[in-house]
Amino acid sequence: MSSPTERLAATVAHLSPLSFSASSSPQFLVKNIAVFGAGLMGTGIAQVSAQSGYKVVLCDIGQDLVEKGLDDIIKSWAKAAQRMFNDNPLKQDQYVRDLRSRIKTTTDPEQAAEDADLVIEAVIENLKIKQELLSTVDKAAKKSCLLATNTSSLSVTDIGAMLSDERKKHFGGLHFFNRDTKMQLLEIIRTKDTSDATFNAFIDYGRNIKKTAVACKDTPGFIVNRLLVPYLRDAILMLERGDASAEDIDTAMKLGAGYPMGPLELADLVGLDTAKRIVDAWRERMEKTEDPTIPKEMLKSSELLDQLVSAKKLGRKTGEGFFKY
């Protein structure tokens, strides 16, 4: 039986005038990866890439940021080593050192990009910052280098708007999920310019890091967030109206719909700032383009969500959101 990535590649090949199968030799050979952003998502991407045999450069704007990011990765590997070699400290140490040797750090974006075969940006969700970074990378990277964004809320096409025409063919979205080291899904986003060879290379990369890939056009929220965020927002509005308590809303969806987690608990896990940021980005997109795929009622702000984010009650990561942790 074929794997999900092989079926995905076969479907794309069938629909496209140029055919590339997941089992064929990739036109882009990816060995070296540069990851921009040493936060939660960036370090996760760097970690799973290094674990899968890639050489990785982790880059951020401050030395303290890249050092903290690398330290978090090493701690994660140390925990894994203890589980695998619980009676052998020497093997634990060797395991961590072998993986550590695959990651370098820098604060120089041009240096990070110069030898990269694939650049993945996972910096702050700010369109201008992402565009300026990728414009710098475009000039510094070799012509064959692939570029990808891990955005969860912005238009991939808009992010790549400042790239050269040729580089746009080598650009798309690789949307990982929090926490990258555990979540098995990888959304691969195509713009109208993304070449089939680039898309095929993204599939190959996803398979190599042991992710299941799904394909989506550059549409607001892609697949998961486009379906998930309205559901979470409806639950927030239900609580805001006083229709039911947070506990009863979550209990109802777990026992009535068979969900493993209620919507408000899930919102706390995702991060209330992340949920708000996605809706805000959709609102900005609607104001600029009047995108017909976004229902106007989805764009109304939630006073309760705004208050929680303003109070830095962002969910699990801050110890309190709709629930306390």
CSV table of C-alpha atoms in Angstrom, one decimal:
chain,number,residue,atom,x,y,z
A,1,MET,CA,0.0,0.0,0.0
A,2,SER,CA,1.4,3.4,-0.9
A,3,SER,CA,2.2,6.0,1.8
A,4,PRO,CA,0.2,9.2,2.2
A,5,THR,CA,3.1,11.3,0.7
A,6,GLU,CA,3.3,9.0,-2.3
A,7,ARG,CA,-0.4,9.2,-2.8
A,8,LEU,CA,-0.2,13.0,-2.5
A,9,ALA,CA,2.6,13.2,-5.0
A,10,ALA,CA,0.7,10.9,-7.4
A,11,THR,CA,-2.4,13.1,-7.2
A,12,VAL,CA,-0.3,16.3,-7.9
A,13,ALA,CA,1.4,14.6,-10.8
A,14,HIS,CA,-1.9,13.6,-12.3
A,15,LEU,CA,-3.3,17.1,-12.1
A,16,SER,CA,-0.2,18.9,-13.3
A,17,PRO,CA,1.3,19.2,-16.8
A,18,LEU,CA,4.7,18.2,-15.4
A,19,SER,CA,4.9,14.8,-13.6
A,20,PHE,CA,7.1,14.2,-10.6
A,21,SER,CA,6.6,11.1,-8.4
A,22,ALA,CA,7.7,11.0,-4.8
A,23,SER,CA,9.9,8.0,-5.6
A,24,SER,CA,11.7,9.7,-8.5
A,25,SER,CA,15.1,11.4,-8.0
A,26,PRO,CA,14.4,14.8,-6.7
A,27,GLN,CA,15.6,17.8,-8.8
A,28,PHE,CA,16.6,19.5,-5.6
A,29,LEU,CA,19.0,17.7,-3.3
A,30,VAL,CA,18.5,19.0,0.2
A,31,LYS,CA,21.3,18.4,2.7
A,32,ASN,CA,21.8,21.7,4.4
A,33,ILE,CA,18.9,23.6,6.0
A,34,ALA,CA,18.8,27.1,7.5
A,35,VAL,CA,16.1,27.8,10.0
A,36,PHE,CA,15.3,31.5,10.8
A,37,GLY,CA,13.7,32.0,14.2
A,38,ALA,CA,14.9,30.3,17.4
A,39,GLY,CA,11.5,30.3,19.2
A,40,LEU,CA,9.3,27.4,19.9
A,41,MET,CA,8.5,26.6,16.2
A,42,GLY,CA,11.9,27.3,14.8
A,43,THR,CA,13.8,25.2,17.3
A,44,GLY,CA,11.3,22.4,16.7
A,45,ILE,CA,11.9,22.5,13.0
A,46,ALA,CA,15.7,22.6,13.5
A,47,GLN,CA,15.5,19.7,15.9
A,48,VAL,CA,13.4,17.3,13.7
A,49,SER,CA,15.6,18.2,10.7
A,50,ALA,CA,18.9,17.4,12.5
A,51,GLN,CA,17.4,14.2,13.9
A,52,SER,CA,16.7,13.2,10.3
A,53,GLY,CA,20.3,13.6,9.2
A,54,TYR,CA,20.2,17.2,7.8
A,55,LYS,CA,22.9,19.7,8.7
A,56,VAL,CA,21.2,22.7,10.2
A,57,VAL,CA,22.0,26.4,10.8
A,58,LEU,CA,19.7,28.0,13.4
A,59,CYS,CA,19.6,31.8,13.0
A,60,ASP,CA,18.0,34.6,15.0
A,61,ILE,CA,18.6,38.3,15.7
A,62,GLY,CA,20.4,37.9,19.1
A,63,GLN,CA,23.0,35.5,20.3
A,64,ASP,CA,21.1,34.9,23.5
A,65,LEU,CA,18.1,33.8,21.5
A,66,VAL,CA,20.0,31.2,19.4
A,67,GLU,CA,21.8,30.0,22.5
A,68,LYS,CA,18.5,29.5,24.4
A,69,GLY,CA,17.0,27.8,21.3
A,70,LEU,CA,19.9,25.4,21.0
A,71,ASP,CA,19.8,24.7,24.8
A,72,ASP,CA,16.2,23.8,24.5
A,73,ILE,CA,17.0,21.4,21.7
A,74,ILE,CA,19.8,19.8,23.6
A,75,LYS,CA,17.6,19.3,26.7
A,76,SER,CA,15.0,17.6,24.6
A,77,TRP,CA,17.6,15.2,23.1
A,78,ALA,CA,19.0,14.5,26.6
A,79,LYS,CA,15.5,13.4,27.8
A,80,ALA,CA,15.1,11.2,24.7
A,81,ALA,CA,18.6,9.7,25.4
A,82,GLN,CA,17.6,8.9,28.9
A,83,ARG,CA,14.5,7.0,27.7
A,84,MET,CA,16.5,5.1,25.1
A,85,PHE,CA,19.7,4.4,27.1
A,86,ASN,CA,18.5,4.6,30.7
A,87,ASP,CA,21.2,2.4,32.0
A,88,ASN,CA,24.1,3.7,29.9
A,89,PRO,CA,25.2,7.3,30.5
A,90,LEU,CA,28.0,7.0,27.9
A,91,LYS,CA,25.5,6.1,25.2
A,92,GLN,CA,23.3,9.0,26.3
A,93,ASP,CA,26.1,11.4,26.0
A,94,GLN,CA,27.2,10.1,22.6
A,95,TYR,CA,23.7,10.3,21.3
A,96,VAL,CA,23.3,14.0,22.2
A,97,ARG,CA,26.8,14.9,21.0
A,98,ASP,CA,26.2,13.2,17.6
A,99,LEU,CA,23.0,15.2,17.1
A,100,ARG,CA,24.5,18.4,18.5
A,101,SER,CA,27.2,18.2,15.8
A,102,ARG,CA,24.6,18.7,13.1
A,103,ILE,CA,23.5,22.1,14.3
A,104,LYS,CA,25.4,25.4,14.1
A,105,THR,CA,24.1,28.8,15.2
A,106,THR,CA,24.5,32.3,13.9
A,107,THR,CA,23.0,35.8,14.0
A,108,ASP,CA,24.1,36.6,10.5
A,109,PRO,CA,21.2,35.9,8.0
A,110,GLU,CA,23.5,36.0,5.0
A,111,GLN,CA,25.9,33.5,6.5
A,112,ALA,CA,23.0,31.2,7.5
A,113,ALA,CA,21.7,31.2,3.9
A,114,GLU,CA,24.9,31.0,1.9
A,115,ASP,CA,25.3,27.2,1.9
A,116,ALA,CA,21.6,26.3,2.5
A,117,ASP,CA,19.7,24.0,0.1
A,118,LEU,CA,16.5,24.9,2.0
A,119,VAL,CA,15.6,27.9,4.1
A,120,ILE,CA,12.6,27.8,6.4
A,121,GLU,CA,11.6,31.0,8.1
A,122,ALA,CA,9.7,30.8,11.4
A,123,VAL,CA,10.0,34.3,12.6
A,124,ILE,CA,7.4,36.6,14.1
A,125,GLU,CA,4.1,36.8,12.2
A,126,ASN,CA,4.8,40.2,10.8
A,127,LEU,CA,4.5,40.5,7.0
A,128,LYS,CA,7.1,43.3,6.6
A,129,ILE,CA,9.7,41.5,8.8
A,130,LYS,CA,9.2,38.2,6.8
A,131,GLN,CA,9.4,40.0,3.5
A,132,GLU,CA,12.6,41.8,4.4
A,133,LEU,CA,14.2,38.7,5.8
A,134,LEU,CA,13.4,36.6,2.7
A,135,SER,CA,14.5,39.4,0.4
A,136,THR,CA,17.9,39.3,2.2
A,137,VAL,CA,18.0,35.5,1.9
A,138,ASP,CA,17.1,35.7,-1.8
A,139,LYS,CA,20.2,37.7,-2.6
A,140,ALA,CA,22.5,35.6,-0.3
A,141,ALA,CA,21.4,32.1,-1.1
A,142,LYS,CA,22.5,30.1,-4.1
A,143,LYS,CA,20.2,29.9,-7.1
A,144,SER,CA,19.0,26.4,-6.4
A,145,CYS,CA,18.1,27.1,-2.8
A,146,LEU,CA,14.5,26.5,-1.8
A,147,LEU,CA,12.6,29.0,0.4
A,148,ALA,CA,9.7,28.2,2.7
A,149,THR,CA,7.6,30.0,5.3
A,150,ASN,CA,6.1,28.5,8.4
A,151,THR,CA,3.4,31.1,8.6
A,152,SER,CA,0.1,30.1,10.2
A,153,SER,CA,-1.9,33.2,9.4
A,154,LEU,CA,-0.4,35.3,6.6
A,155,SER,CA,-0.7,34.8,2.9
A,156,VAL,CA,2.3,32.8,1.5
A,157,THR,CA,2.0,34.7,-1.7
A,158,ASP,CA,2.2,38.1,0.1
A,159,ILE,CA,5.2,36.9,2.1
A,160,GLY,CA,7.0,36.0,-1.1
A,161,ALA,CA,6.0,39.1,-3.0
A,162,MET,CA,9.4,40.7,-2.8
A,163,LEU,CA,11.3,37.7,-4.1
A,164,SER,CA,12.8,37.6,-7.6
A,165,ASP,CA,10.6,36.0,-10.2
A,166,GLU,CA,12.9,32.9,-10.4
A,167,ARG,CA,13.0,32.5,-6.7
A,168,LYS,CA,9.2,32.6,-6.5
A,169,LYS,CA,9.3,29.2,-8.3
A,170,HIS,CA,11.3,27.8,-5.5
A,171,PHE,CA,9.1,29.2,-2.7
A,172,GLY,CA,6.1,27.9,-0.8
A,173,GLY,CA,4.7,27.2,2.6
A,174,LEU,CA,5.8,24.4,5.1
A,175,HIS,CA,3.4,24.8,7.9
A,176,PHE,CA,4.4,22.8,11.0
A,177,PHE,CA,2.3,22.4,14.1
A,178,ASN,CA,3.0,23.0,17.7
A,179,ARG,CA,4.9,21.0,19.0
A,180,ASP,CA,6.8,20.2,15.8
A,181,THR,CA,8.7,17.3,17.4
A,182,LYS,CA,5.5,15.5,18.2
A,183,MET,CA,2.8,16.6,15.7
A,184,GLN,CA,2.9,14.4,12.6
A,185,LEU,CA,1.2,16.7,10.1
A,186,LEU,CA,3.0,19.0,7.6
A,187,GLU,CA,0.8,21.3,5.5
A,188,ILE,CA,2.5,22.1,2.1
A,189,ILE,CA,1.3,25.3,0.6
A,190,ARG,CA,1.5,26.1,-3.1
A,191,THR,CA,1.3,29.5,-4.6
A,192,LYS,CA,0.5,30.0,-8.2
A,193,ASP,CA,4.3,30.4,-8.8
A,194,THR,CA,5.5,27.3,-6.9
A,195,SER,CA,7.0,24.9,-9.4
A,196,ASP,CA,6.2,21.2,-9.4
A,197,ALA,CA,9.9,20.3,-8.7
A,198,THR,CA,9.8,22.6,-5.7
A,199,PHE,CA,6.6,21.0,-4.4
A,200,ASN,CA,8.1,17.5,-5.0
A,201,ALA,CA,11.2,18.5,-3.0
A,202,PHE,CA,9.0,19.7,-0.1
A,203,ILE,CA,7.2,16.3,-0.1
A,204,ASP,CA,10.5,14.5,-0.1
A,205,TYR,CA,11.7,16.7,2.9
A,206,GLY,CA,8.4,16.0,4.8
A,207,ARG,CA,8.8,12.3,4.3
A,208,ASN,CA,12.5,12.4,5.4
A,209,ILE,CA,11.5,14.1,8.7
A,210,LYS,CA,8.8,11.5,9.2
A,211,LYS,CA,5.8,13.8,8.7
A,212,THR,CA,2.6,13.1,6.9
A,213,ALA,CA,2.1,15.8,4.2
A,214,VAL,CA,-1.1,17.3,2.9
A,215,ALA,CA,-1.4,19.8,0.1
A,216,CYS,CA,-3.3,23.1,0.0
A,217,LYS,CA,-3.6,26.2,-2.1
A,218,ASP,CA,-2.6,29.5,-0.5
A,219,THR,CA,-6.0,30.1,1.1
A,220,PRO,CA,-6.6,31.7,4.5
A,221,GLY,CA,-5.8,29.3,7.3
A,222,PHE,CA,-4.8,26.6,4.9
A,223,ILE,CA,-6.7,23.4,6.0
A,224,VAL,CA,-6.4,23.0,9.7
A,225,ASN,CA,-6.7,26.6,10.9
A,226,ARG,CA,-9.4,27.4,8.4
A,227,LEU,CA,-11.6,24.7,10.0
A,228,LEU,CA,-10.3,24.9,13.5
A,229,VAL,CA,-10.2,28.6,14.3
A,230,PRO,CA,-13.9,29.3,13.5
A,231,TYR,CA,-14.8,26.4,15.8
A,232,LEU,CA,-12.6,27.7,18.6
A,233,ARG,CA,-14.0,31.2,18.1
A,234,ASP,CA,-17.6,30.1,18.3
A,235,ALA,CA,-16.9,28.4,21.6
A,236,ILE,CA,-15.3,31.6,22.9
A,237,LEU,CA,-18.3,33.6,21.8
A,238,MET,CA,-20.7,31.1,23.4
A,239,LEU,CA,-18.8,31.6,26.7
A,240,GLU,CA,-18.7,35.4,26.2
A,241,ARG,CA,-22.5,35.5,25.8
A,242,GLY,CA,-23.0,33.4,29.0
A,243,ASP,CA,-24.7,30.5,27.1
A,244,ALA,CA,-22.7,28.0,29.1
A,245,SER,CA,-19.6,27.7,31.4
A,246,ALA,CA,-16.2,26.9,30.0
A,247,GLU,CA,-16.2,23.5,31.8
A,248,ASP,CA,-19.6,22.6,30.4
A,249,ILE,CA,-18.7,23.7,26.8
A,250,ASP,CA,-15.6,21.5,26.8
A,251,THR,CA,-17.4,18.6,28.5
A,252,ALA,CA,-20.2,18.7,25.9
A,253,MET,CA,-17.8,18.5,23.0
A,254,LYS,CA,-15.7,15.8,24.5
A,255,LEU,CA,-18.7,13.6,25.4
A,256,GLY,CA,-21.1,14.6,22.8
A,257,ALA,CA,-18.8,14.8,19.7
A,258,GLY,CA,-16.1,12.4,20.9
A,259,TYR,CA,-13.4,15.0,20.7
A,260,PRO,CA,-10.3,14.3,22.9
A,261,MET,CA,-10.1,17.9,24.1
A,262,GLY,CA,-12.7,20.6,24.4
A,263,PRO,CA,-12.5,23.8,22.3
A,264,LEU,CA,-11.5,26.1,25.1
A,265,GLU,CA,-8.9,23.8,26.5
A,266,LEU,CA,-7.6,23.4,22.9
A,267,ALA,CA,-7.5,27.2,22.5
A,268,ASP,CA,-5.4,27.4,25.6
A,269,LEU,CA,-3.0,24.8,24.2
A,270,VAL,CA,-2.7,26.6,20.8
A,271,GLY,CA,-2.2,29.9,22.6
A,272,LEU,CA,-4.9,32.7,22.8
A,273,ASP,CA,-2.5,35.1,21.2
A,274,THR,CA,-2.1,32.8,18.2
A,275,ALA,CA,-5.8,32.4,17.8
A,276,LYS,CA,-6.3,36.2,18.0
A,277,ARG,CA,-3.4,36.8,15.6
A,278,ILE,CA,-5.0,34.5,13.0
A,279,VAL,CA,-8.4,36.2,13.1
A,280,ASP,CA,-6.7,39.6,13.0
A,281,ALA,CA,-4.7,38.6,9.9
A,282,TRP,CA,-7.8,37.4,8.2
A,283,ARG,CA,-9.6,40.7,9.0
A,284,GLU,CA,-6.7,42.6,7.5
A,285,ARG,CA,-6.7,40.4,4.4
A,286,MET,CA,-10.5,41.0,4.0
A,287,GLU,CA,-10.1,44.7,4.3
A,288,LYS,CA,-7.5,44.7,1.5
A,289,THR,CA,-9.0,42.1,-0.9
A,290,GLU,CA,-12.5,41.3,0.3
A,291,ASP,CA,-11.6,37.6,0.1
A,292,PRO,CA,-14.9,35.8,-0.5
A,293,THR,CA,-13.7,32.7,1.3
A,294,ILE,CA,-13.8,34.4,4.7
A,295,PRO,CA,-17.3,34.9,6.2
A,296,LYS,CA,-17.7,38.4,7.5
A,297,GLU,CA,-19.1,37.2,10.8
A,298,MET,CA,-15.8,35.4,11.4
A,299,LEU,CA,-13.9,38.7,11.5
A,300,LYS,CA,-15.7,40.3,14.4
A,301,SER,CA,-13.5,40.7,17.4
A,302,SER,CA,-14.1,38.9,20.7
A,303,GLU,CA,-14.0,41.2,23.7
A,304,LEU,CA,-13.2,38.3,26.0
A,305,LEU,CA,-10.4,37.0,23.9
A,306,ASP,CA,-9.0,40.6,23.6
A,307,GLN,CA,-9.1,41.0,27.4
A,308,LEU,CA,-7.3,37.7,28.0
A,309,VAL,CA,-4.5,38.4,25.5
A,310,SER,CA,-4.1,42.0,26.9
A,311,ALA,CA,-3.7,40.5,30.4
A,312,LYS,CA,-1.1,38.1,29.1
A,313,LYS,CA,-3.3,35.2,30.0
A,314,LEU,CA,-2.4,33.2,26.9
A,315,GLY,CA,-3.2,29.7,27.9
A,316,ARG,CA,-0.9,26.8,29.0
A,317,LYS,CA,2.3,28.7,28.1
A,318,THR,CA,1.5,31.4,30.7
A,319,GLY,CA,-0.3,29.2,33.2
A,320,GLU,CA,-3.7,30.7,32.7
A,321,GLY,CA,-6.2,31.3,29.8
A,322,PHE,CA,-9.7,30.1,29.9
A,323,PHE,CA,-8.5,27.6,32.6
A,324,LYS,CA,-5.6,27.7,35.1
A,325,TYR,CA,-2.7,25.3,34.8
